[in-house]
């Protein structure tokens, strides 16, 4: 039995050797596999539905092309090793792989690269996982926020990596216009010389999209997918005139009227009356006007009116043409009556009566030098400075001369009048003061707003009273000095006896 087992083992060994020899012989006949040189270095850079591949192949004189596969080898593209694709600075082959939008491919995508030589031998694989931007990614980006329109510029808030802006807006002829800007845009000039959005139609909104370059190595900048729309942008008045009615008095005078227009625009003006003439246009944003003395010779004619028409040169439409009424009364400065003026002695007047010898009477001493009138510190509004005119006068205006240093001017005030020095009967700061003053026989002639009057220029407050009054009270509601102190040099009444 033992001999039989040994014989079987010897026979099996001979059979096994024959099979091994047969397989080895087949291997020798086929030869070992031959591979093309593998890509030595690979970089891929993101783009919008495309990418850039930068390749440095291994030295292989037989290399012919490289192939790129994606979508589990279902899609591919072939690039010959063309010398025109070499980047002279880096010595690398650089090619663009695009068309991913047609396959709706975006996000991180794996690509497989292989070299092939002239004999058709392929190299081992090299993989790259690269981000491909697409519409879904763009829809998640945000446009810049806005901080609003300041009258000339539309301002946008900055964002990281912004490199441009796309704008679609409506022109004055109701057509749409698209403008694209390079660089990070934080403001758009809407008005003036060389605006960023030429011929923009006031009162319309515009759409915009921010352009981003998210990474330095990206080959594409990317617009936000959906535009944002602004609120309507309403331009300021193209012809700005502070006051459409200007009151002047009987004496000869030359004065300036401030005129504001858009940057780069000019204006012209003319008067319809010979006694009121425009001396000069466009002198530092003003027109210079001269009025002659009002001597009518007819006692029934107490005032006259001229109309100055101001127009923006080269523009048509109501918003580019305005009229200014110059109303000149035959009232005069009644400085001759100052000899009869006196201090008012009411209980709430003493608080603002005098300081350091700067008494109320200095307001009508005829001197423009110091001392003048100065309130007692500390002072709070409202407060009064008042005059008994000695006789009833028709008050058409008050001329106020400020101090020329340490200026403390009344910016907002009321002019009250009566024919007697009557006590109001309530505290000057009481909310009931006005009603009590009226009940006591006082009349509010005018509310004057000289907001911003912090200079040394003389101001005339037009009053236009229709009746004569002997006592006037200036009720100061706001003063240019934060502490409420007031100082003045002179006060004059313009009117008729």
Tab-separated table of C-alpha atoms in Angstrom:
chain	number	residue	atom	x	y	z
A	1	UNK	CA	0.000	0.000	0.000
A	2	UNK	CA	2.790	2.366	0.873
A	3	UNK	CA	4.452	1.730	-2.490
A	4	UNK	CA	1.231	2.580	-4.320
A	5	UNK	CA	0.978	5.989	-2.573
A	6	UNK	CA	4.588	6.869	-3.467
A	7	UNK	CA	3.933	5.998	-7.130
A	8	UNK	CA	0.865	8.285	-7.215
A	9	UNK	CA	2.829	11.196	-5.761
A	10	UNK	CA	5.599	10.825	-8.381
A	11	UNK	CA	3.086	10.799	-11.226
A	12	UNK	CA	1.321	13.946	-9.836
A	13	UNK	CA	4.655	15.734	-9.576
A	14	UNK	CA	5.468	15.093	-13.217
A	15	UNK	CA	2.012	16.345	-14.258
A	16	UNK	CA	2.417	19.524	-12.112
A	17	UNK	CA	5.797	20.298	-13.674
A	18	UNK	CA	4.355	20.001	-17.142
A	19	UNK	CA	1.597	22.563	-16.325
A	20	UNK	CA	4.074	25.082	-14.853
A	21	UNK	CA	6.362	24.812	-17.851
A	22	UNK	CA	3.393	25.302	-20.145
A	23	UNK	CA	2.305	28.572	-18.326
A	24	UNK	CA	5.872	29.913	-18.227
A	25	UNK	CA	6.284	29.276	-21.909
A	26	UNK	CA	3.124	31.339	-22.624
A	27	UNK	CA	4.415	34.219	-20.488
A	28	UNK	CA	7.765	34.246	-22.326
A	29	UNK	CA	5.994	34.327	-25.680
A	30	UNK	CA	3.744	37.323	-24.701
A	31	UNK	CA	6.487	39.425	-23.019
A	32	UNK	CA	6.159	41.777	-19.947
A	33	UNK	CA	3.740	44.829	-20.228
A	34	UNK	CA	5.328	48.110	-21.485
A	35	UNK	CA	4.173	51.427	-19.900
A	36	UNK	CA	4.516	54.991	-21.210
A	37	UNK	CA	6.206	57.488	-18.894
A	38	UNK	CA	3.868	58.570	-16.134
A	39	UNK	CA	2.887	62.257	-15.722
A	40	UNK	CA	5.499	63.612	-13.352
A	41	UNK	CA	3.565	66.608	-11.933
A	42	UNK	CA	-0.083	67.666	-12.199
A	43	UNK	CA	-1.983	70.748	-10.961
A	44	UNK	CA	-5.602	71.626	-11.701
A	45	UNK	CA	-7.204	75.067	-11.266
A	46	UNK	CA	-10.894	75.799	-10.832
A	47	UNK	CA	-13.055	77.724	-13.281
A	48	UNK	CA	-16.697	78.234	-14.256
A	49	UNK	CA	-17.798	74.945	-15.827
A	50	UNK	CA	-14.176	74.447	-16.826
A	51	UNK	CA	-10.694	73.978	-15.404
A	52	UNK	CA	-7.075	74.404	-16.328
A	53	UNK	CA	-4.661	71.461	-16.173
A	54	UNK	CA	-0.969	72.196	-15.758
A	55	UNK	CA	1.188	69.147	-16.581
A	56	UNK	CA	4.840	68.330	-16.372
A	57	UNK	CA	5.304	64.917	-18.053
A	58	UNK	CA	8.185	62.601	-17.288
A	59	UNK	CA	11.037	62.737	-19.850
A	60	UNK	CA	9.921	60.377	-22.630
A	61	UNK	CA	10.987	60.990	-26.201
A	62	UNK	CA	8.135	58.742	-27.375
A	63	UNK	CA	5.324	60.630	-25.628
A	64	UNK	CA	2.490	61.552	-27.957
A	65	UNK	CA	-0.539	62.689	-25.957
A	66	UNK	CA	-2.337	62.573	-22.663
A	67	UNK	CA	-5.937	61.669	-22.044
A	68	UNK	CA	-8.268	62.919	-19.331
A	69	UNK	CA	-11.150	60.791	-18.041
A	70	UNK	CA	-14.046	61.639	-15.743
A	71	UNK	CA	-17.500	60.369	-14.909
A	72	UNK	CA	-16.054	56.909	-14.159
A	73	UNK	CA	-14.233	56.843	-17.501
A	74	UNK	CA	-17.503	57.466	-19.386
A	75	UNK	CA	-16.177	60.816	-20.703
A	76	UNK	CA	-12.728	61.739	-21.897
A	77	UNK	CA	-10.712	64.180	-23.945
A	78	UNK	CA	-7.360	63.823	-25.735
A	79	UNK	CA	-4.609	66.464	-25.791
A	80	UNK	CA	-1.576	66.021	-28.058
A	81	UNK	CA	1.705	67.212	-26.587
A	82	UNK	CA	1.718	70.381	-28.671
A	83	UNK	CA	4.592	72.803	-28.130
A	84	UNK	CA	2.126	75.710	-28.395
A	85	UNK	CA	0.624	74.625	-25.054
A	86	UNK	CA	3.881	75.095	-23.156
A	87	UNK	CA	4.027	77.946	-20.639
A	88	UNK	CA	7.386	79.559	-21.354
A	89	UNK	CA	7.834	80.658	-17.737
A	90	UNK	CA	7.146	77.317	-16.097
A	91	UNK	CA	7.948	74.839	-18.886
A	92	UNK	CA	4.641	73.079	-18.201
A	93	UNK	CA	1.911	72.120	-20.614
A	94	UNK	CA	-1.279	74.033	-19.851
A	95	UNK	CA	-4.673	73.200	-21.364
A	96	UNK	CA	-8.303	74.150	-20.714
A	97	UNK	CA	-10.862	71.421	-20.171
A	98	UNK	CA	-14.371	72.811	-20.630
A	99	UNK	CA	-17.881	71.852	-21.622
A	100	UNK	CA	-18.942	70.745	-18.154
A	101	UNK	CA	-22.015	72.987	-18.394
A	102	UNK	CA	-23.425	70.728	-21.108
A	103	UNK	CA	-23.237	67.814	-18.689
A	104	UNK	CA	-24.349	69.900	-15.696
A	105	UNK	CA	-21.178	68.878	-13.857
A	106	UNK	CA	-20.107	71.102	-10.967
A	107	UNK	CA	-18.640	70.700	-7.515
A	108	UNK	CA	-15.638	68.541	-6.652
A	109	UNK	CA	-14.939	66.198	-9.567
A	110	UNK	CA	-12.298	63.483	-9.920
A	111	UNK	CA	-10.322	63.435	-13.167
A	112	UNK	CA	-7.884	60.684	-14.260
A	113	UNK	CA	-4.857	61.562	-16.419
A	114	UNK	CA	-2.781	59.107	-18.530
A	115	UNK	CA	0.073	59.547	-20.933
A	116	UNK	CA	0.226	57.647	-24.241
A	117	UNK	CA	3.311	57.180	-26.412
A	118	UNK	CA	3.665	56.765	-30.177
A	119	UNK	CA	3.375	52.956	-29.847
A	120	UNK	CA	0.052	53.351	-28.037
A	121	UNK	CA	1.436	52.341	-24.694
A	122	UNK	CA	-0.318	53.992	-21.775
A	123	UNK	CA	1.094	55.230	-18.496
A	124	UNK	CA	-0.074	54.576	-15.017
A	125	UNK	CA	-2.948	56.824	-13.782
A	126	UNK	CA	-2.669	60.180	-11.996
A	127	UNK	CA	-5.794	61.572	-10.305
A	128	UNK	CA	-6.883	65.092	-9.363
A	129	UNK	CA	-9.953	66.108	-7.404
A	130	UNK	CA	-10.840	69.646	-8.554
A	131	UNK	CA	-13.679	72.067	-7.756
A	132	UNK	CA	-15.699	73.109	-10.801
A	133	UNK	CA	-17.853	76.202	-10.267
A	134	UNK	CA	-21.385	76.248	-11.675
A	135	UNK	CA	-24.805	77.811	-11.416
A	136	UNK	CA	-25.629	76.147	-8.132
A	137	UNK	CA	-22.465	77.558	-6.564
A	138	UNK	CA	-23.167	81.042	-7.998
A	139	UNK	CA	-26.698	81.023	-6.588
A	140	UNK	CA	-25.204	80.824	-3.102
A	141	UNK	CA	-23.071	83.930	-3.498
A	142	UNK	CA	-24.284	87.304	-2.226
A	143	UNK	CA	-24.197	90.689	-3.914
A	144	UNK	CA	-22.814	93.686	-2.072
A	145	UNK	CA	-25.175	95.463	0.281
A	146	UNK	CA	-25.926	99.142	-0.273
A	147	UNK	CA	-25.518	102.117	2.027
A	148	UNK	CA	-27.647	104.415	-0.134
A	149	UNK	CA	-27.619	107.449	-2.409
A	150	UNK	CA	-26.007	110.609	-1.031
A	151	UNK	CA	-27.248	112.989	-3.714
A	152	UNK	CA	-24.390	112.385	-6.127
A	153	UNK	CA	-22.968	108.912	-5.440
A	154	UNK	CA	-24.688	105.573	-4.940
A	155	UNK	CA	-22.656	103.769	-2.290
A	156	UNK	CA	-22.086	100.018	-1.941
A	157	UNK	CA	-20.559	98.127	0.948
A	158	UNK	CA	-17.324	96.215	0.210
A	159	UNK	CA	-16.983	92.433	0.284
A	160	UNK	CA	-13.907	90.227	0.292
A	161	UNK	CA	-12.644	89.054	-3.114
A	162	UNK	CA	-14.905	91.354	-5.158
A	163	UNK	CA	-13.302	92.313	-8.475
A	164	UNK	CA	-16.066	93.874	-10.535
A	165	UNK	CA	-19.682	94.939	-10.872
A	166	UNK	CA	-22.395	94.443	-13.485
A	167	UNK	CA	-25.146	97.066	-13.664
A	168	UNK	CA	-28.318	97.256	-15.755
A	169	UNK	CA	-30.211	100.563	-15.597
A	170	UNK	CA	-32.841	102.660	-17.378
A	171	UNK	CA	-31.789	105.660	-19.448
A	172	UNK	CA	-33.820	108.824	-19.915
A	173	UNK	CA	-35.193	107.495	-23.218
A	174	UNK	CA	-36.520	104.413	-21.320
A	175	UNK	CA	-34.038	102.031	-22.954
A	176	UNK	CA	-31.978	99.621	-20.874
A	177	UNK	CA	-28.216	99.917	-20.669
A	178	UNK	CA	-25.656	97.503	-19.221
A	179	UNK	CA	-22.298	98.608	-17.857
A	180	UNK	CA	-19.572	96.387	-16.380
A	181	UNK	CA	-16.916	97.765	-14.051
A	182	UNK	CA	-13.549	96.290	-13.180
A	183	UNK	CA	-12.147	96.270	-9.669
A	184	UNK	CA	-13.895	96.479	-6.324
A	185	UNK	CA	-16.656	99.058	-6.772
A	186	UNK	CA	-17.793	100.862	-3.615
A	187	UNK	CA	-19.542	103.858	-5.202
A	188	UNK	CA	-21.154	104.807	-8.499
A	189	UNK	CA	-21.156	108.433	-9.565
A	190	UNK	CA	-24.712	109.215	-10.655
A	191	UNK	CA	-24.497	112.979	-11.277
A	192	UNK	CA	-21.941	115.437	-12.541
A	193	UNK	CA	-18.997	115.236	-14.920
A	194	UNK	CA	-18.480	111.767	-16.437
A	195	UNK	CA	-21.037	109.820	-14.385
A	196	UNK	CA	-20.621	106.062	-14.113
A	197	UNK	CA	-24.182	105.489	-15.323
A	198	UNK	CA	-24.632	108.067	-18.114
A	199	UNK	CA	-28.100	109.454	-18.802
A	200	UNK	CA	-29.601	107.654	-15.795
A	201	UNK	CA	-33.349	108.223	-15.441
A	202	UNK	CA	-34.171	109.698	-12.051
A	203	UNK	CA	-36.786	107.796	-10.077
A	204	UNK	CA	-35.865	104.368	-11.466
A	205	UNK	CA	-34.055	101.486	-9.792
A	206	UNK	CA	-31.137	99.502	-11.190
A	207	UNK	CA	-30.042	95.888	-11.008
A	208	UNK	CA	-26.516	94.828	-10.139
A	209	UNK	CA	-24.372	91.738	-9.661
A	210	UNK	CA	-21.036	91.569	-7.874
A	211	UNK	CA	-18.118	89.824	-9.578
A	212	UNK	CA	-15.830	87.716	-7.342
A	213	UNK	CA	-12.442	86.079	-7.794
A	214	UNK	CA	-12.626	83.627	-4.941
A	215	UNK	CA	-9.134	82.094	-5.005
A	216	UNK	CA	-5.948	83.497	-6.437
A	217	UNK	CA	-5.357	80.383	-8.554
A	218	UNK	CA	-8.868	80.305	-10.076
A	219	UNK	CA	-8.964	80.845	-13.827
A	220	UNK	CA	-12.367	82.576	-13.792
A	221	UNK	CA	-14.027	85.377	-11.875
A	222	UNK	CA	-17.637	84.593	-11.048
A	223	UNK	CA	-20.711	86.809	-11.022
A	224	UNK	CA	-23.380	86.247	-8.417
A	225	UNK	CA	-26.114	84.160	-9.993
A	226	UNK	CA	-29.061	86.438	-9.240
A	227	UNK	CA	-29.013	90.260	-9.518
A	228	UNK	CA	-30.083	92.520	-6.684
A	229	UNK	CA	-32.305	95.533	-7.321
A	230	UNK	CA	-31.990	98.896	-5.604
A	231	UNK	CA	-34.763	101.155	-4.401
A	232	UNK	CA	-35.622	103.941	-6.883
A	233	UNK	CA	-32.831	106.509	-7.093
A	234	UNK	CA	-34.325	110.001	-7.094
A	235	UNK	CA	-31.941	112.750	-8.104
A	236	UNK	CA	-31.936	115.994	-6.141
A	237	UNK	CA	-33.361	119.113	-7.681
A	238	UNK	CA	-31.084	119.959	-10.637
A	239	UNK	CA	-31.512	123.651	-9.919
A	240	UNK	CA	-31.304	124.459	-6.218
A	241	UNK	CA	-32.489	127.862	-5.049
A	242	UNK	CA	-32.697	128.391	-1.308
A	243	UNK	CA	-35.510	130.935	-1.436
A	244	UNK	CA	-37.913	131.595	-4.288
A	245	UNK	CA	-39.085	134.865	-2.710
A	246	UNK	CA	-36.626	137.528	-1.601
A	247	UNK	CA	-37.765	140.680	0.167
A	248	UNK	CA	-35.779	143.857	-0.283
A	249	UNK	CA	-36.292	147.409	0.860
A	250	UNK	CA	-36.448	150.831	-0.683
A	251	UNK	CA	-32.748	151.635	-0.729
A	252	UNK	CA	-30.301	150.735	-3.494
A	253	UNK	CA	-28.590	147.394	-2.895
A	254	UNK	CA	-26.467	144.783	-4.632
A	255	UNK	CA	-26.696	141.228	-3.302
A	256	UNK	CA	-25.965	137.606	-4.212
A	257	UNK	CA	-28.455	134.770	-4.675
A	258	UNK	CA	-26.866	131.288	-4.201
A	259	UNK	CA	-27.668	128.904	-7.060
A	260	UNK	CA	-26.862	125.193	-6.997
A	261	UNK	CA	-26.623	123.001	-10.096
A	262	UNK	CA	-25.185	119.592	-10.858
A	263	UNK	CA	-21.431	119.336	-11.149
A	264	UNK	CA	-20.346	120.395	-14.616
A	265	UNK	CA	-23.572	122.290	-15.387
A	266	UNK	CA	-23.871	126.062	-15.812
A	267	UNK	CA	-26.851	128.373	-15.503
A	268	UNK	CA	-28.064	131.650	-16.898
A	269	UNK	CA	-30.523	134.168	-15.462
A	270	UNK	CA	-32.364	137.302	-16.459
A	271	UNK	CA	-34.741	139.802	-14.868
A	272	UNK	CA	-37.968	141.142	-16.348
A	273	UNK	CA	-37.597	144.583	-14.683
A	274	UNK	CA	-35.079	147.331	-15.411
A	275	UNK	CA	-34.875	148.375	-11.746
A	276	UNK	CA	-33.741	144.850	-10.833
A	277	UNK	CA	-30.816	143.681	-12.951
A	278	UNK	CA	-28.591	140.609	-13.018
A	279	UNK	CA	-25.031	141.907	-12.813
A	280	UNK	CA	-23.203	138.593	-13.070
A	281	UNK	CA	-23.959	134.872	-13.587
A	282	UNK	CA	-22.044	131.809	-12.413
A	283	UNK	CA	-19.690	133.622	-10.064
A	284	UNK	CA	-18.848	130.890	-7.552
A	285	UNK	CA	-22.373	129.493	-7.697
A	286	UNK	CA	-24.286	132.759	-7.286
A	287	UNK	CA	-26.016	135.368	-9.359
A	288	UNK	CA	-25.270	138.961	-8.453
A	289	UNK	CA	-28.365	141.158	-8.480
A	290	UNK	CA	-28.680	144.924	-8.176
A	291	UNK	CA	-31.882	146.764	-7.213
A	292	UNK	CA	-32.453	150.500	-7.572
A	293	UNK	CA	-34.049	152.748	-4.964
A	294	UNK	CA	-37.822	152.365	-4.750
A	295	UNK	CA	-39.187	155.843	-5.465
A	296	UNK	CA	-42.607	155.413	-7.048
A	297	UNK	CA	-44.009	158.884	-6.515
A	298	UNK	CA	-47.368	157.250	-5.926
A	299	UNK	CA	-48.283	156.820	-2.224
A	300	UNK	CA	-50.711	154.027	-3.091
A	301	UNK	CA	-47.904	151.876	-4.518
A	302	UNK	CA	-45.877	150.544	-1.617
A	303	UNK	CA	-43.978	147.681	-3.260
A	304	UNK	CA	-42.880	146.357	-6.633
A	305	UNK	CA	-41.965	142.906	-7.875
A	306	UNK	CA	-39.401	141.610	-10.368
A	307	UNK	CA	-39.084	138.074	-11.662
A	308	UNK	CA	-35.654	136.551	-12.255
A	309	UNK	CA	-35.735	133.445	-14.440
A	310	UNK	CA	-32.867	130.994	-13.856
A	311	UNK	CA	-32.209	128.153	-16.324
A	312	UNK	CA	-29.653	125.364	-16.618
A	313	UNK	CA	-27.795	125.858	-19.887
A	314	UNK	CA	-28.558	123.202	-22.485
A	315	UNK	CA	-31.415	121.604	-20.517
A	316	UNK	CA	-35.147	121.733	-21.076
A	317	UNK	CA	-38.057	120.944	-18.789
A	318	UNK	CA	-39.676	122.521	-15.759
A	319	UNK	CA	-37.097	121.100	-13.361
A	320	UNK	CA	-34.309	122.972	-15.195
A	321	UNK	CA	-35.970	126.419	-15.083
A	322	UNK	CA	-37.085	128.314	-11.982
A	323	UNK	CA	-38.293	131.772	-11.076
A	324	UNK	CA	-37.242	133.986	-8.177
A	325	UNK	CA	-39.509	136.792	-7.027
A	326	UNK	CA	-37.767	139.957	-5.828
A	327	UNK	CA	-40.252	142.004	-3.799
A	328	UNK	CA	-39.033	145.477	-2.961
A	329	UNK	CA	-41.086	147.565	-0.541
A	330	UNK	CA	-40.676	151.274	-0.026
A	331	UNK	CA	-39.852	150.675	3.631
A	332	UNK	CA	-36.650	152.237	4.944
A	333	UNK	CA	-34.387	151.815	7.940
A	334	UNK	CA	-35.948	153.801	10.738
A	335	UNK	CA	-32.717	154.584	12.537
A	336	UNK	CA	-33.988	158.108	13.212
A	337	UNK	CA	-36.504	156.627	15.656
A	338	UNK	CA	-33.834	155.024	17.839
A	339	UNK	CA	-33.641	158.111	20.044
A	340	UNK	CA	-37.043	157.096	21.408
A	341	UNK	CA	-36.235	153.421	22.025
A	342	UNK	CA	-36.063	152.134	25.585
A	343	UNK	CA	-35.462	148.972	27.611
A	344	UNK	CA	-38.475	146.756	28.251
A	345	UNK	CA	-39.084	146.060	31.931
A	346	UNK	CA	-40.976	142.768	32.073
A	347	UNK	CA	-40.374	140.151	34.776
A	348	UNK	CA	-39.015	137.502	32.389
A	349	UNK	CA	-36.749	140.011	30.622
A	350	UNK	CA	-34.188	140.535	33.396
A	351	UNK	CA	-32.605	137.125	32.826
A	352	UNK	CA	-31.232	138.326	29.505
A	353	UNK	CA	-30.787	141.971	30.411
A	354	UNK	CA	-27.079	142.602	30.778
A	355	UNK	CA	-23.665	141.011	31.215
A	356	UNK	CA	-20.331	142.782	31.848
A	357	UNK	CA	-21.854	146.101	30.872
A	358	UNK	CA	-23.167	144.745	27.563
A	359	UNK	CA	-26.736	145.978	28.085
A	360	UNK	CA	-29.803	145.848	25.864
A	361	UNK	CA	-29.587	149.589	25.151
A	362	UNK	CA	-26.348	148.976	23.231
A	363	UNK	CA	-28.500	147.434	20.460
A	364	UNK	CA	-29.662	150.902	19.386
A	365	UNK	CA	-26.745	153.158	20.263
A	366	UNK	CA	-25.809	153.517	16.580
A	367	UNK	CA	-22.346	152.035	17.137
A	368	UNK	CA	-21.046	148.912	15.430
A	369	UNK	CA	-18.183	148.699	17.905
A	370	UNK	CA	-18.067	146.932	21.232
A	371	UNK	CA	-19.648	146.748	23.731
A	372	UNK	CA	-22.910	145.456	22.356
A	373	UNK	CA	-25.585	143.250	23.877
A	374	UNK	CA	-24.696	140.060	25.776
A	375	UNK	CA	-26.944	137.743	27.778
A	376	UNK	CA	-26.116	136.691	31.299
A	377	UNK	CA	-24.559	133.204	31.593
A	378	UNK	CA	-25.712	130.542	32.020
A	379	UNK	CA	-28.519	130.897	29.503
A	380	UNK	CA	-31.182	128.495	28.324
A	381	UNK	CA	-33.674	128.831	25.499
A	382	UNK	CA	-36.190	130.214	25.081
A	383	UNK	CA	-35.167	133.731	26.169
A	384	UNK	CA	-35.981	137.276	25.038
A	385	UNK	CA	-34.398	140.513	24.005
A	386	UNK	CA	-36.992	143.267	23.640
A	387	UNK	CA	-37.362	146.940	22.674
A	388	UNK	CA	-39.963	149.601	23.323
A	389	UNK	CA	-39.845	151.611	20.069
A	390	UNK	CA	-41.293	154.713	21.695
A	391	UNK	CA	-44.035	154.953	19.062
A	392	UNK	CA	-46.023	152.533	16.908
A	393	UNK	CA	-44.098	151.585	13.746
A	394	UNK	CA	-45.020	149.486	10.724
A	395	UNK	CA	-42.375	146.792	10.986
A	396	UNK	CA	-41.388	145.325	7.645
A	397	UNK	CA	-38.089	143.819	8.770
A	398	UNK	CA	-35.381	143.621	11.414
A	399	UNK	CA	-31.719	144.120	10.557
A	400	UNK	CA	-29.443	142.274	12.983
A	401	UNK	CA	-25.698	142.936	13.182
A	402	UNK	CA	-23.722	140.143	14.955
A	403	UNK	CA	-20.574	140.511	16.987
A	404	UNK	CA	-17.439	140.111	14.895
A	405	UNK	CA	-15.699	137.779	17.352
A	406	UNK	CA	-16.855	135.173	19.890
A	407	UNK	CA	-19.967	134.912	17.736
A	408	UNK	CA	-23.237	133.831	19.347
A	409	UNK	CA	-26.112	134.432	16.928
A	410	UNK	CA	-29.855	133.693	17.168
A	411	UNK	CA	-30.475	130.921	14.616
A	412	UNK	CA	-34.179	130.260	15.149
A	413	UNK	CA	-36.440	132.881	16.731
A	414	UNK	CA	-39.907	134.418	16.782
A	415	UNK	CA	-40.812	138.112	16.598
A	416	UNK	CA	-43.697	139.104	18.879
A	417	UNK	CA	-45.304	142.553	19.076
A	418	UNK	CA	-47.739	144.568	21.172
A	419	UNK	CA	-48.564	148.172	21.903
A	420	UNK	CA	-48.103	147.774	25.642
A	421	UNK	CA	-45.572	146.094	27.889
A	422	UNK	CA	-47.955	143.429	29.168
A	423	UNK	CA	-46.866	140.580	31.437
A	424	UNK	CA	-47.570	137.122	30.018
A	425	UNK	CA	-48.061	135.605	33.429
A	426	UNK	CA	-46.399	132.203	32.932
A	427	UNK	CA	-42.806	131.020	32.979
A	428	UNK	CA	-40.950	131.615	29.713
A	429	UNK	CA	-40.178	127.889	29.437
A	430	UNK	CA	-43.778	126.813	30.002
A	431	UNK	CA	-45.555	125.029	27.137
A	432	UNK	CA	-48.462	127.366	27.922
A	433	UNK	CA	-46.417	130.493	27.228
A	434	UNK	CA	-47.583	131.070	23.648
A	435	UNK	CA	-51.284	130.750	24.449
A	436	UNK	CA	-50.839	132.986	27.484
A	437	UNK	CA	-48.964	135.592	25.433
A	438	UNK	CA	-51.751	135.766	22.872
A	439	UNK	CA	-54.323	136.064	25.640
A	440	UNK	CA	-52.284	138.956	27.063
A	441	UNK	CA	-52.480	140.834	23.759
A	442	UNK	CA	-49.190	139.836	22.142
A	443	UNK	CA	-49.094	138.981	18.392
A	444	UNK	CA	-46.611	136.603	16.812
A	445	UNK	CA	-45.489	138.433	13.679
A	446	UNK	CA	-43.001	135.937	12.228
A	447	UNK	CA	-41.065	132.725	12.787
A	448	UNK	CA	-37.513	133.156	11.466
A	449	UNK	CA	-35.183	130.261	10.664
A	450	UNK	CA	-31.545	131.300	10.223
A	451	UNK	CA	-30.209	127.801	10.952
A	452	UNK	CA	-26.484	127.713	10.313
A	453	UNK	CA	-25.957	131.420	10.956
A	454	UNK	CA	-22.638	131.265	12.729
A	455	UNK	CA	-20.791	133.986	10.823
A	456	UNK	CA	-20.280	137.729	11.041
A	457	UNK	CA	-22.651	138.577	8.173
A	458	UNK	CA	-25.526	140.965	8.855
A	459	UNK	CA	-28.960	139.370	8.427
A	460	UNK	CA	-32.314	140.976	7.694
A	461	UNK	CA	-35.376	139.124	8.892
A	462	UNK	CA	-38.414	139.927	6.776
A	463	UNK	CA	-41.445	140.536	9.013
A	464	UNK	CA	-44.116	142.106	6.794
A	465	UNK	CA	-46.392	143.361	9.566
A	466	UNK	CA	-49.696	144.829	8.386
A	467	UNK	CA	-50.269	146.922	11.532
A	468	UNK	CA	-48.137	149.248	13.609
A	469	UNK	CA	-46.706	148.112	16.943
A	470	UNK	CA	-44.661	149.881	19.644
A	471	UNK	CA	-43.124	146.967	21.557
A	472	UNK	CA	-41.259	144.067	19.983
A	473	UNK	CA	-39.907	140.924	21.651
A	474	UNK	CA	-37.470	138.555	19.949
A	475	UNK	CA	-38.060	135.103	21.457
A	476	UNK	CA	-34.882	133.065	20.800
A	477	UNK	CA	-35.560	129.335	20.374
A	478	UNK	CA	-32.114	128.217	19.190
A	479	UNK	CA	-28.764	129.904	19.509
A	480	UNK	CA	-25.522	129.192	17.685
A	481	UNK	CA	-23.687	128.954	21.027
A	482	UNK	CA	-24.179	125.593	22.715
A	483	UNK	CA	-24.559	127.254	26.105
A	484	UNK	CA	-27.309	129.527	24.856
A	485	UNK	CA	-25.406	132.797	25.300
A	486	UNK	CA	-26.255	135.556	22.837
A	487	UNK	CA	-24.277	138.599	21.799
A	488	UNK	CA	-25.105	141.209	19.133
A	489	UNK	CA	-23.908	144.674	18.136
A	490	UNK	CA	-26.906	146.480	16.649
A	491	UNK	CA	-30.601	146.141	15.816
A	492	UNK	CA	-32.533	148.218	13.279
A	493	UNK	CA	-36.186	148.309	12.260
A	494	UNK	CA	-37.008	148.537	8.573
A	495	UNK	CA	-40.498	149.862	7.949
A	496	UNK	CA	-42.597	153.027	8.068
A	497	UNK	CA	-43.508	155.553	10.729
